Amino acid sequence: MKNNQKKFHASRRKELAKLIGKDSIAFIFGNTVINKSFDGNYQFKQFKNFYYLTGFKEPEAALVIAPNGIKFGKQEKKYNEILYVRPKDKQREIWDGARVGFENVNKELGINKALENTRINNLMNIAWLRNFTKVYINFGEMLKLTQKSAQWVRALIDSLNIIAAHAEVIDISYIMAKLRREKTKEEIEKMKKAAEITINSYNKTMKEIKPGVPELKIQALLEYNYKSEGSEDIAYHPIVASGENACTLHYELNNGIMKDGEILTIDSGAEFEYYCCDITRSFPINGKFTKEQKEIYEIVLRANKECIKRIKPGVSFNKLSKFSWEILSEGLFKLGILKDKKKIGNYAVHGLGHHIGLDTHDAVQAEKKLGNNYEILRPGNIITVEPGLYFRNDMKEIPKKYRGIGIRIEDVVLVTKSGNINLTEKMVKEVRDVEHMMKKD
Ligand code: GLY
Ligand code: MN
Ligand code: MN
């Protein structure tokens, strides 16, 4: 791992140590391999919190943070961060690839102390844990672990009721969510790169959109282009939804055939070094929007642009979401589609967006004021802005010419001290630009 990368992860561990405080200890378990079928497994993916703190991408690992330091055996030296990793195993490494091994952790990852993962049991015993006032654990993730990790955590679970009588036992997710809320310079660079890869790939793939082509082919091309451009993984399963399929928000089948006169809504993002992008655009399948499609598209585009304009520190994300619904309802009211503006929720079925970073839906902590959950934006937040309108074929109350249209326009926006930077600005979205880009020369 490069030095600046080591420094980044070390700085995250230091911040975490500050937040949990001196008399605490934190156990953060890494992910294990998940079985797909028979002896086939899903590709291994590290938990994002674990990655944030370590940069370590092997299964069956655990990180312990003890701000006051821990002594091992008769040694005088105290360690405040310990990484438990799989032992080296010549035979297994022939099959599964090289393991870092505890001997090399310090050099490779810059973490002070490392041990074989089987030894973590020594730390998880009652007599010892009662030395701390608070014990932090990533419970939600820990309970999903399989293989050997499941055996180690079993002991912890079995004695949890006793441990909990002597020390406050707390889930670490809340603190991690606070830590991950404002992105660092290094993270912003990765988010920019994920955006660049995604935009380049959309641009290459757009040319292949035409009547008669399967949605699945567009998905395959996008994923091919992501990997060709330097991405290791997709941020989430791409949504490639033509016609009414776009009205199913998390449509993942992608098994339709694109039809002349319909719209194709693509919602997809590349992942770059564990950081996610998330772009949605709606394309006319034959290269030209119809009058009605354009009318709806322009309303959604206005909501997207007006909301982005207003993004700056201190703005409430919830209020911005309401503002986007006002623009959408006003537009539909003018077109005569919506008689009662309060019914906008029937057609704009989701909120304005979400925080994004290591996870596509980054679970960051919200500001809480007066008992309400006001999400006040701060510099370093990265959010999506994704207004959409969806008219299913069974919506008999709206004119027929608008039915079967689903349009969403989504960008990724960084909140800065003075306002914002749209990280996906280079992705075309004006009607004339989209139509121009789709021309098959
Ligand atoms: N791709 C999921 C979302 O836009 O939230
Ligand atoms: Mn999306
Ligand atoms: Mn999104």
XYZ file of C-alpha atoms and ligand atoms in Angstrom:
448
model
C 0.000 0.000 0.000
C 1.273 3.484 -0.854
C 2.404 5.751 1.976
C -0.316 8.367 1.484
C -2.916 5.595 1.576
C -1.437 4.259 4.827
C -1.551 7.771 6.271
C -5.188 8.193 5.326
C -6.313 4.994 7.056
C -4.106 5.782 10.081
C -5.744 9.190 10.375
C -9.185 7.527 10.373
C -8.171 5.174 13.199
C -6.833 8.129 15.157
C -10.102 10.011 14.740
C -12.061 6.949 15.812
C -9.874 6.570 18.913
C -10.629 10.201 19.796
C -14.353 9.690 19.402
C -14.612 6.520 21.499
C -12.453 7.949 24.309
C -9.715 6.696 26.615
C -11.415 3.976 28.640
C -12.939 2.242 25.638
C -12.096 -0.655 23.411
C -13.497 -1.278 19.928
C -13.778 -4.594 18.086
C -14.424 -4.120 14.399
C -14.763 -7.350 12.474
C -14.041 -7.572 8.743
C -16.251 -9.478 6.328
C -16.117 -13.164 5.486
C -16.713 -14.928 2.173
C -20.388 -15.466 1.349
C -21.549 -18.692 -0.292
C -23.491 -18.359 -3.552
C -24.326 -21.969 -4.400
C -22.783 -25.378 -3.624
C -19.062 -24.632 -3.372
C -19.212 -21.372 -5.329
C -18.898 -18.087 -3.448
C -19.660 -14.456 -4.212
C -16.606 -12.361 -4.938
C -15.261 -11.249 -1.568
C -16.062 -7.685 -0.573
C -14.669 -6.042 2.537
C -17.040 -4.178 4.865
C -16.770 -0.497 4.042
C -16.211 0.635 7.650
C -13.429 -1.902 8.013
C -11.883 -0.768 4.737
C -12.107 2.879 5.846
C -10.090 2.100 8.960
C -7.541 -0.309 7.512
C -7.531 -0.499 3.685
C -7.251 -4.266 4.219
C -9.112 -6.403 1.699
C -8.719 -9.950 3.041
C -11.533 -11.896 4.731
C -11.631 -13.082 8.374
C -9.811 -10.110 9.885
C -10.594 -7.956 12.901
C -9.356 -4.603 14.104
C -9.072 -3.692 17.767
C -8.721 -0.068 18.823
C -7.868 0.651 22.445
C -6.941 4.330 22.885
C -5.202 3.690 26.229
C -3.118 0.875 24.790
C -2.913 -2.848 25.490
C 0.073 -4.831 26.744
C 0.751 -8.296 25.356
C 2.324 -10.936 27.631
C 5.364 -9.692 29.497
C 6.091 -6.892 27.037
C 6.224 -3.355 28.405
C 5.150 -1.749 25.151
C 1.495 -0.850 24.737
C -0.361 -0.985 21.451
C -3.500 1.002 20.676
C -4.340 -0.653 17.360
C -4.120 -4.361 16.595
C -5.062 -6.090 13.374
C -5.942 -9.782 13.491
C -5.418 -11.518 10.144
C -5.474 -15.008 8.629
C -2.260 -16.975 9.137
C -0.043 -17.582 6.120
C -0.925 -20.959 4.597
C 1.114 -22.213 1.638
C -1.496 -24.711 0.520
C -4.466 -22.323 0.677
C -2.479 -19.547 -0.973
C -1.965 -21.781 -4.040
C -5.768 -21.883 -4.391
C -6.924 -18.483 -3.164
C -3.972 -16.148 -3.628
C -1.389 -14.570 -1.360
C -2.122 -13.537 2.221
C -0.379 -10.624 3.861
C 0.171 -12.539 7.111
C 0.600 -10.879 10.495
C 4.378 -10.624 10.005
C 3.925 -8.143 7.139
C 0.999 -6.067 8.367
C 3.121 -3.282 9.798
C 5.110 -2.865 6.591
C 2.148 -3.302 4.227
C -0.582 -1.428 6.082
C 1.198 0.708 8.667
C -0.800 -0.744 11.577
C 1.329 -0.990 14.741
C 0.596 -4.506 15.875
C -0.745 -7.617 14.153
C -1.535 -11.121 15.298
C -3.062 -14.274 13.846
C -6.833 -14.061 13.864
C -7.295 -17.146 16.062
C -5.780 -15.183 18.951
C -8.551 -12.642 19.096
C -10.343 -14.889 21.613
C -7.762 -13.795 24.187
C -9.167 -10.277 24.101
C -12.792 -11.233 24.168
C -13.037 -12.561 27.699
C -15.028 -11.169 30.548
C -12.271 -10.823 33.122
C -10.289 -8.643 30.799
C -13.075 -6.631 29.201
C -14.292 -5.399 32.584
C -11.215 -3.121 32.569
C -13.035 -0.894 30.094
C -16.017 1.355 30.624
C -17.214 1.059 27.042
C -16.940 -1.798 24.545
C -17.735 -0.896 20.943
C -18.570 -3.634 18.418
C -19.868 -3.644 14.840
C -22.821 -5.820 15.840
C -24.900 -5.616 12.671
C -22.006 -6.817 10.581
C -20.619 -9.223 13.189
C -23.839 -11.195 13.333
C -23.646 -11.894 9.593
C -20.168 -13.428 9.709
C -19.573 -16.986 8.539
C -16.668 -19.456 8.576
C -14.046 -19.148 11.321
C -15.016 -15.610 12.257
C -18.450 -16.911 13.250
C -16.789 -19.272 15.738
C -14.786 -16.507 17.428
C -17.678 -14.154 17.750
C -19.802 -16.967 19.195
C -17.816 -16.780 22.450
C -18.369 -13.057 22.598
C -22.102 -13.413 22.002
C -22.376 -16.165 24.630
C -20.897 -13.989 27.359
C -22.366 -10.695 26.215
C -24.945 -10.527 29.002
C -22.163 -10.737 31.581
C -19.823 -8.336 29.786
C -22.686 -5.871 29.467
C -23.116 -5.760 33.252
C -19.568 -4.456 33.680
C -19.094 -2.242 30.651
C -21.396 -0.319 28.387
C -21.637 -2.315 25.160
C -22.314 -0.092 22.169
C -22.719 -0.590 18.438
C -19.987 1.252 16.564
C -22.059 2.136 13.484
C -23.293 5.427 14.958
C -19.775 6.706 15.530
C -18.567 5.415 12.169
C -21.475 7.241 10.536
C -20.291 10.463 12.147
C -16.726 9.866 11.063
C -17.705 9.192 7.457
C -20.048 12.181 7.157
C -17.490 14.718 5.900
C -15.196 13.418 3.231
C -11.459 14.086 3.367
C -9.348 15.440 0.503
C -8.213 11.883 -0.327
C -11.773 10.604 -0.438
C -12.923 13.467 -2.652
C -10.179 12.588 -5.156
C -11.449 8.994 -5.291
C -15.029 10.167 -5.725
C -13.892 12.366 -8.623
C -12.171 9.411 -10.249
C -15.262 7.193 -9.784
C -17.304 9.962 -11.453
C -14.867 10.273 -14.355
C -14.928 6.520 -15.000
C -18.719 6.453 -14.841
C -19.127 9.404 -17.221
C -16.632 8.038 -19.767
C -18.425 4.700 -19.673
C -21.879 6.258 -20.101
C -20.560 8.222 -23.091
C -19.197 5.088 -24.761
C -22.347 3.095 -24.017
C -24.897 5.734 -25.110
C -24.100 5.184 -28.777
C -25.386 1.607 -28.519
C -28.869 2.640 -27.369
C -31.341 1.898 -30.170
C -34.626 0.091 -30.772
C -34.407 -3.715 -30.683
C -31.343 -3.849 -28.393
C -31.725 -5.774 -25.101
C -31.411 -3.791 -21.860
C -28.976 -6.485 -20.719
C -26.562 -5.593 -23.520
C -26.438 -1.995 -22.284
C -25.776 -3.245 -18.745
C -22.970 -5.476 -20.062
C -21.397 -2.613 -22.028
C -21.512 -0.270 -19.058
C -19.835 -2.826 -16.822
C -17.279 -3.623 -19.524
C -16.458 0.059 -19.889
C -16.175 0.594 -16.109
C -13.589 -2.147 -15.839
C -11.751 -1.009 -18.974
C -11.525 2.474 -17.441
C -9.939 1.215 -14.222
C -12.814 0.343 -11.904
C -12.671 -2.917 -9.919
C -16.348 -3.229 -9.178
C -19.767 -1.726 -9.724
C -21.155 0.565 -7.017
C -24.497 -1.292 -7.180
C -26.426 -3.460 -9.616
C -27.138 -1.247 -12.662
C -30.726 -0.306 -13.445
C -31.269 -0.325 -17.213
C -34.979 0.279 -17.579
C -36.773 0.968 -20.842
C -40.338 2.275 -21.103
C -42.534 1.532 -18.124
C -39.767 -0.548 -16.470
C -38.313 2.791 -15.313
C -41.347 3.168 -13.013
C -40.013 0.235 -10.947
C -37.450 2.167 -8.926
C -35.060 -0.677 -8.230
C -35.698 -2.562 -11.490
C -32.776 -4.970 -11.698
C -33.926 -7.649 -14.120
C -32.798 -5.650 -17.160
C -34.398 -8.293 -19.369
C -36.523 -6.080 -21.646
C -35.930 -5.086 -25.250
C -35.703 -1.374 -26.018
C -38.558 -0.100 -28.156
C -38.794 2.711 -30.678
C -40.406 5.806 -29.154
C -39.679 4.851 -25.554
C -37.201 6.202 -23.030
C -34.318 4.273 -21.475
C -33.495 5.289 -17.908
C -30.064 4.141 -16.740
C -29.105 4.396 -13.072
C -25.592 3.107 -12.538
C -22.182 3.883 -11.099
C -18.663 2.548 -11.054
C -16.787 1.930 -7.848
C -13.205 3.198 -7.698
C -11.005 1.918 -4.870
C -14.129 1.250 -2.822
C -15.712 4.695 -3.535
C -19.039 4.846 -5.351
C -20.540 6.925 -8.099
C -24.282 7.054 -8.831
C -25.566 8.677 -12.036
C -29.003 8.492 -13.626
C -29.893 9.734 -17.081
C -32.924 9.150 -19.298
C -32.309 8.685 -23.023
C -34.731 8.644 -25.971
C -34.198 5.166 -27.443
C -34.496 6.340 -31.060
C -32.322 9.398 -30.408
C -35.106 12.034 -30.223
C -37.492 12.842 -27.376
C -41.198 13.105 -28.234
C -42.993 16.345 -27.284
C -44.499 14.752 -24.158
C -41.238 13.106 -23.099
C -39.460 16.425 -23.485
C -42.106 18.202 -21.388
C -41.609 15.785 -18.495
C -37.841 15.703 -18.948
C -37.606 19.511 -18.720
C -39.536 19.543 -15.420
C -37.246 16.934 -13.877
C -34.180 18.741 -15.241
C -35.363 22.017 -13.719
C -35.782 20.377 -10.320
C -32.294 18.849 -10.623
C -30.624 22.131 -11.593
C -32.508 24.395 -9.176
C -31.746 22.089 -6.246
C -28.054 21.867 -7.136
C -27.897 25.679 -7.311
C -29.095 25.891 -3.704
C -26.638 23.420 -2.191
C -24.317 25.000 0.371
C -23.421 24.563 4.039
C -26.308 25.158 6.433
C -29.009 24.107 3.956
C -31.420 21.422 5.154
C -31.396 18.400 2.846
C -34.995 17.628 3.862
C -36.131 21.135 2.921
C -34.308 20.863 -0.392
C -36.190 17.631 -1.033
C -39.494 19.428 -0.388
C -38.395 22.229 -2.708
C -37.775 19.725 -5.505
C -41.312 18.366 -5.046
C -42.631 21.931 -5.354
C -40.905 22.335 -8.723
C -42.146 18.956 -9.917
C -45.721 19.597 -8.781
C -45.753 23.102 -10.277
C -44.561 21.695 -13.630
C -47.146 18.923 -13.703
C -49.870 21.360 -12.625
C -49.037 23.619 -15.572
C -49.204 20.671 -17.977
C -52.634 19.780 -16.591
C -51.423 16.373 -15.385
C -51.776 17.231 -11.700
C -55.000 18.847 -10.488
C -54.125 18.688 -6.776
C -50.483 19.545 -6.033
C -50.639 17.554 -2.784
C -50.854 14.380 -4.881
C -47.327 14.855 -6.306
C -46.163 11.879 -4.200
C -48.083 9.564 -6.541
C -45.665 10.444 -9.347
C -42.495 11.603 -7.549
C -42.235 8.523 -5.398
C -38.859 9.050 -3.729
C -36.890 11.753 -1.936
C -34.331 14.033 -3.528
C -31.229 11.992 -2.775
C -28.830 10.582 -0.228
C -25.281 10.875 1.010
C -22.751 8.878 -1.023
C -19.145 7.819 -0.478
C -17.828 4.363 0.356
C -21.443 3.191 0.175
C -23.817 4.299 -2.550
C -26.292 5.078 0.212
C -23.832 6.356 2.788
C -25.347 5.953 6.235
C -24.027 9.178 7.691
C -25.211 10.802 10.899
C -27.811 13.534 10.555
C -28.025 16.735 12.582
C -30.865 16.550 15.048
C -32.675 19.728 16.027
C -35.874 20.250 17.969
C -36.674 16.572 17.749
C -36.775 16.763 13.962
C -34.311 15.023 11.788
C -32.952 18.008 9.894
C -30.141 16.978 7.676
C -28.063 20.125 7.657
C -25.440 20.100 4.929
C -21.815 20.682 5.860
C -18.637 21.187 3.807
C -17.258 17.790 2.812
C -20.663 16.116 2.502
C -21.271 14.431 -0.836
C -24.902 13.928 -1.816
C -26.921 12.874 -4.821
C -29.600 15.054 -6.393
C -32.022 12.794 -8.219
C -35.530 14.086 -8.832
C -37.747 11.799 -10.896
C -41.271 11.459 -12.294
C -42.945 8.147 -13.003
C -46.221 7.522 -14.865
C -47.278 3.888 -14.938
C -49.581 2.579 -17.660
C -52.297 1.849 -15.091
C -52.526 5.517 -14.031
C -55.800 6.126 -15.791
C -56.235 9.554 -14.153
C -53.499 11.119 -16.314
C -53.636 11.716 -20.103
C -52.685 8.555 -22.029
C -49.850 10.263 -23.891
C -47.867 10.586 -20.644
C -48.301 7.012 -19.443
C -45.364 4.613 -19.486
C -42.805 7.389 -18.981
C -40.232 7.192 -16.157
C -37.556 9.892 -16.009
C -34.875 10.542 -13.394
C -31.802 12.805 -13.569
C -29.167 12.176 -10.931
C -25.894 13.934 -10.157
C -23.319 13.624 -7.367
C -22.589 16.908 -5.612
C -19.854 17.895 -3.145
C -20.731 20.534 -0.542
C -17.879 23.047 -0.286
C -17.278 25.946 2.121
C -18.658 28.442 -0.368
C -21.289 26.360 -2.154
C -20.889 23.153 -4.115
C -19.134 21.320 -6.919
C -21.135 19.005 -9.145
C -18.785 16.025 -9.503
C -20.815 14.655 -12.432
C -21.237 17.952 -14.233
C -19.554 16.663 -17.397
C -22.330 14.098 -17.920
C -24.698 15.603 -20.509
C -28.247 16.353 -19.407
C -29.694 19.185 -21.541
C -32.159 17.806 -24.124
C -30.153 19.053 -27.115
C -26.879 17.690 -25.718
C -28.350 14.264 -24.969
C -29.855 14.049 -28.464
C -26.596 15.249 -29.998
C -24.484 12.702 -28.094
C -26.772 9.890 -29.177
C -26.325 10.595 -32.887
C -24.860 7.588 -34.620
C -22.280 9.117 -36.963
N -28.987 3.828 -7.473
C -29.747 3.944 -6.327
C -30.069 5.335 -6.044
O -30.016 6.159 -6.927
O -30.326 5.689 -4.949
Mn -28.925 6.093 -8.651
Mn -28.891 7.659 -5.861
